[in-house]
Amino acid sequence: MVHPVAQLLRGVLARTLIVIGTNGHSRLTNVHEDDWAENKPTTPFGVMPLLTETSTDGKTKLQIAESDAIERYLAREFGLFGNGTAFEEVLVNTFANSTQGLIMSIFNSYGLIEDRAVRTKNKGPLISDYIAPWIKYHEQHLQANGANGHYVGSKVSFADVRIDYVISMIQGLSGDELVSGEKMPAIWEVRQEMDKIGGVAEWKASEEYKSLGKENFDILGY
C-alpha cells in the first residue's frame, strides 16, 4: 500500500496517466529535485506537482500547476475522456469528480489527521457516510455498463484511473472488508483492466512507485 499523501504531492496519478498514454515507454521526471528552492519562486503557486509542457517548435513553455489540472490535461491529451462526445466526456467527469470527492474526504478525515485517537474516531463515520455510499453508486453504474472494467463504453478513461487509485486507499483503511473481487466485482474489474494496460502493472511494481510510500506506515498506520 503506497502512502496516498505522498502520492498526491508527488503526482502519482499524473505519472500513471503518462504510463498509460505512452504504453509504458515514458515516465514523469522531477527536473527540480535538486534545485527546488531556487526554482520555487518562478512557479505559478510555489508548490509541486508542476508539469512543464514545451511546444513542438520549442519556443513556448506552459507550466501547469495543481494536481487536478495536470491530471485532466494529461487525460485529455491521451484521449481518456471517452469517444470525444460531450455525453461521454460529462460521464467521465461525473464519476472522476465523485471519486476525487471521496479521496479528499479520506485525506481530510483520516489521512491528514496526526492524532491517532481522532483518526480512529473518524474512521467509522468516514466509512458509513462517505465510502459506503460511494461504493454503492459506483458499483451500480459499473454493473450497468456491463461490469467490463470501464465507466464509459469499453475503453479506459480518466474515471478508471482515479478509481484504481482510491481502491488502494479504501483497502488501506479496511483490507478486503469493503472492496474485493468477491464483494464488489464491477469495481474490482476496473483494477484488473487497468493492470492489463501496457506498462501499468510494471509501473506499480517499480521501486520508483514503491518509494512514494516509504513513510506510509509511520504516517497513516497502514
Coordinates of C-alpha atoms in Angstrom, one line a residue:
M1 CA 0.0 0.0 0.0
V2 CA 1.5 3.3 -1.1
H3 CA 1.2 6.4 1.1
P4 CA -1.6 8.4 -0.6
V5 CA -0.4 11.8 0.8
A6 CA 3.0 11.2 -0.8
Q7 CA 1.2 10.0 -3.9
L8 CA -0.8 13.2 -4.2
L9 CA 2.1 15.5 -3.6
R10 CA 4.4 13.7 -6.0
G11 CA 1.9 13.3 -8.7
V12 CA 1.3 9.5 -8.8
L13 CA -1.9 9.9 -10.8
A14 CA -0.1 12.1 -13.4
R15 CA 2.7 9.5 -13.6
T16 CA 0.2 6.7 -14.1
L17 CA -1.5 8.7 -16.9
I18 CA 1.8 9.2 -18.7
V19 CA 2.5 5.4 -18.4
I20 CA -1.0 4.7 -19.9
G21 CA -0.6 7.4 -22.6
T22 CA 2.8 6.1 -23.7
N23 CA 2.2 2.4 -23.2
G24 CA 4.8 2.4 -20.5
H25 CA 7.5 3.9 -22.7
S26 CA 7.8 7.2 -20.8
R27 CA 7.9 8.3 -17.1
L28 CA 7.5 11.7 -15.5
T29 CA 10.7 13.0 -14.2
N30 CA 11.4 15.6 -11.5
V31 CA 13.6 18.2 -13.0
H32 CA 13.6 20.4 -9.9
E33 CA 14.6 17.7 -7.4
D34 CA 18.0 19.3 -6.7
D35 CA 17.2 23.0 -7.2
W36 CA 13.6 23.3 -6.0
A37 CA 14.4 26.2 -3.6
E38 CA 15.9 28.2 -6.4
N39 CA 13.1 27.5 -8.9
K40 CA 10.1 27.7 -6.5
P41 CA 9.6 31.5 -6.9
T42 CA 9.4 31.0 -10.7
T43 CA 6.5 28.6 -10.5
P44 CA 2.8 29.6 -10.6
F45 CA 1.9 28.9 -6.9
G46 CA 5.2 27.8 -5.5
V47 CA 4.1 24.2 -5.0
M48 CA 4.5 20.8 -6.5
P49 CA 3.5 18.9 -8.5
L50 CA 4.2 21.0 -11.6
L51 CA 4.1 19.9 -15.2
T52 CA 6.0 21.8 -17.8
E53 CA 5.0 21.4 -21.5
T54 CA 7.0 22.6 -24.4
S55 CA 5.6 23.4 -27.8
T56 CA 6.8 21.3 -30.8
D57 CA 8.9 24.1 -32.1
G58 CA 10.5 24.5 -28.6
K59 CA 9.6 28.2 -28.4
T60 CA 6.7 28.1 -25.9
K61 CA 6.6 26.6 -22.4
L62 CA 3.5 26.1 -20.3
Q63 CA 3.7 25.5 -16.6
I64 CA 0.6 23.6 -15.4
A65 CA 0.1 23.6 -11.6
E66 CA -2.3 21.8 -9.3
S67 CA -2.8 18.1 -9.4
D68 CA -6.4 18.1 -10.8
A69 CA -5.4 20.5 -13.7
I70 CA -2.4 18.4 -14.5
E71 CA -4.4 15.1 -14.5
R72 CA -7.2 16.5 -16.6
Y73 CA -4.7 17.9 -19.1
L74 CA -2.9 14.6 -19.5
A75 CA -6.2 12.7 -19.7
R76 CA -7.4 14.9 -22.5
E77 CA -4.0 14.7 -24.3
F78 CA -4.2 10.9 -24.2
G79 CA -7.9 10.6 -25.2
L80 CA -9.2 9.4 -21.8
F81 CA -12.5 11.3 -21.8
G82 CA -14.5 8.7 -23.8
N83 CA -15.2 8.8 -27.5
G84 CA -14.9 12.6 -27.8
T85 CA -18.6 13.4 -27.5
A86 CA -19.9 15.8 -24.8
F87 CA -22.1 13.0 -23.5
E88 CA -19.2 10.6 -22.7
E89 CA -17.0 13.4 -21.5
V90 CA -19.5 14.5 -18.9
L91 CA -20.0 10.9 -17.8
V92 CA -16.2 10.5 -17.3
N93 CA -16.1 13.9 -15.5
T94 CA -19.0 13.0 -13.3
F95 CA -17.5 9.8 -11.9
A96 CA -14.0 11.2 -11.8
N97 CA -15.2 14.1 -9.7
S98 CA -17.2 11.8 -7.4
T99 CA -14.1 9.8 -6.8
Q100 CA -12.0 12.9 -6.2
G101 CA -14.5 14.0 -3.6
L102 CA -14.0 10.7 -1.8
I103 CA -10.2 11.0 -2.0
M104 CA -10.4 14.4 -0.3
S105 CA -12.8 13.1 2.4
I106 CA -10.4 10.3 3.2
F107 CA -7.5 12.8 3.3
N108 CA -9.3 15.3 5.5
S109 CA -11.0 12.9 7.9
Y110 CA -8.2 10.4 8.2
G111 CA -5.0 10.7 6.2
L112 CA -4.1 14.2 7.2
I113 CA -5.0 13.7 10.9
E114 CA -1.9 13.2 13.0
D115 CA -3.7 12.3 16.2
R116 CA -4.3 8.6 16.0
A117 CA -7.2 8.7 18.5
V118 CA -9.0 11.2 16.4
R119 CA -8.3 9.2 13.3
T120 CA -9.7 6.1 14.9
K121 CA -12.8 8.0 15.9
N122 CA -13.3 9.4 12.4
K123 CA -12.9 6.0 10.7
G124 CA -16.4 4.7 11.4
P125 CA -18.3 7.8 10.1
L126 CA -15.9 8.1 7.2
I127 CA -16.8 4.6 6.1
S128 CA -20.6 4.8 6.7
D129 CA -21.1 8.4 5.4
Y130 CA -18.7 8.6 2.5
I131 CA -17.0 5.3 1.5
A132 CA -20.0 3.0 1.7
P133 CA -22.4 5.3 -0.4
W134 CA -19.6 5.9 -2.9
I135 CA -19.1 2.1 -3.3
K136 CA -22.8 1.5 -3.7
Y137 CA -23.4 4.0 -6.5
H138 CA -20.2 3.3 -8.4
E139 CA -20.7 -0.4 -8.3
Q140 CA -24.3 0.1 -9.6
H141 CA -23.0 2.2 -12.5
L142 CA -20.2 -0.2 -13.4
Q143 CA -22.6 -3.1 -13.3
A144 CA -25.0 -1.2 -15.6
N145 CA -22.1 -0.7 -18.0
G146 CA -21.6 -4.5 -18.2
A147 CA -19.1 -4.9 -15.4
N148 CA -16.4 -4.7 -18.1
G149 CA -13.9 -2.8 -16.0
H150 CA -14.8 0.6 -17.5
Y151 CA -17.0 3.5 -16.6
V152 CA -17.8 4.5 -20.1
G153 CA -18.0 2.2 -23.1
S154 CA -15.3 -0.4 -23.3
K155 CA -12.1 1.6 -23.1
V156 CA -10.0 3.1 -20.3
S157 CA -10.9 6.6 -19.1
F158 CA -9.8 9.1 -16.6
A159 CA -12.5 7.9 -14.2
D160 CA -11.0 4.4 -14.4
V161 CA -7.6 5.8 -13.4
R162 CA -9.0 7.6 -10.4
I163 CA -10.9 4.6 -9.1
D164 CA -7.9 2.4 -9.3
Y165 CA -6.1 4.9 -7.0
V166 CA -9.0 5.1 -4.5
I167 CA -9.3 1.3 -4.3
S168 CA -5.8 1.3 -2.7
M169 CA -6.9 3.9 -0.2
I170 CA -10.0 2.0 0.8
Q171 CA -8.2 -1.2 1.2
G172 CA -5.5 0.6 3.2
L173 CA -8.3 1.5 5.7
S174 CA -10.3 -1.7 5.7
G175 CA -8.4 -4.5 3.9
D176 CA -10.9 -6.6 1.8
E177 CA -13.8 -5.7 4.1
L178 CA -15.3 -3.2 1.7
V179 CA -13.8 -3.7 -1.7
S180 CA -12.6 -7.0 -3.2
G181 CA -13.2 -9.1 -6.3
E182 CA -15.9 -11.1 -4.4
K183 CA -17.7 -8.3 -2.7
M184 CA -17.6 -5.6 -5.4
P185 CA -16.8 -7.4 -8.7
A186 CA -17.6 -4.5 -11.0
I187 CA -15.3 -2.1 -9.1
W188 CA -12.6 -4.7 -8.8
E189 CA -12.8 -5.4 -12.5
V190 CA -11.6 -1.8 -13.2
R191 CA -8.4 -2.6 -11.4
Q192 CA -8.0 -5.8 -13.3
E193 CA -8.4 -4.0 -16.6
M194 CA -6.0 -1.2 -15.5
D195 CA -3.3 -3.7 -14.8
K196 CA -3.6 -5.1 -18.3
I197 CA -2.7 -1.8 -19.9
G198 CA 0.9 -1.7 -21.2
G199 CA 3.3 -0.7 -18.5
V200 CA 0.8 -0.1 -15.7
A201 CA 1.5 -3.3 -13.7
E202 CA 5.2 -2.8 -14.2
W203 CA 4.9 0.8 -13.0
K204 CA 3.1 -0.3 -9.8
A205 CA 5.8 -2.9 -9.2
S206 CA 8.7 -0.5 -9.8
E207 CA 10.9 0.8 -7.0
E208 CA 10.0 4.3 -8.0
Y209 CA 6.3 3.7 -7.3
K210 CA 7.0 1.9 -4.1
S211 CA 9.3 4.7 -2.9
L212 CA 6.4 7.1 -3.0
G213 CA 5.0 5.3 0.1
K214 CA 8.1 4.6 2.2
E215 CA 6.8 6.6 5.1
N216 CA 3.3 5.2 4.8
F217 CA 3.1 3.2 7.9
D218 CA 4.6 5.8 10.1
I219 CA 2.1 8.4 9.0
L220 CA -1.1 6.5 8.4
G221 CA -0.6 3.3 10.2
Y222 CA -1.1 1.2 7.0

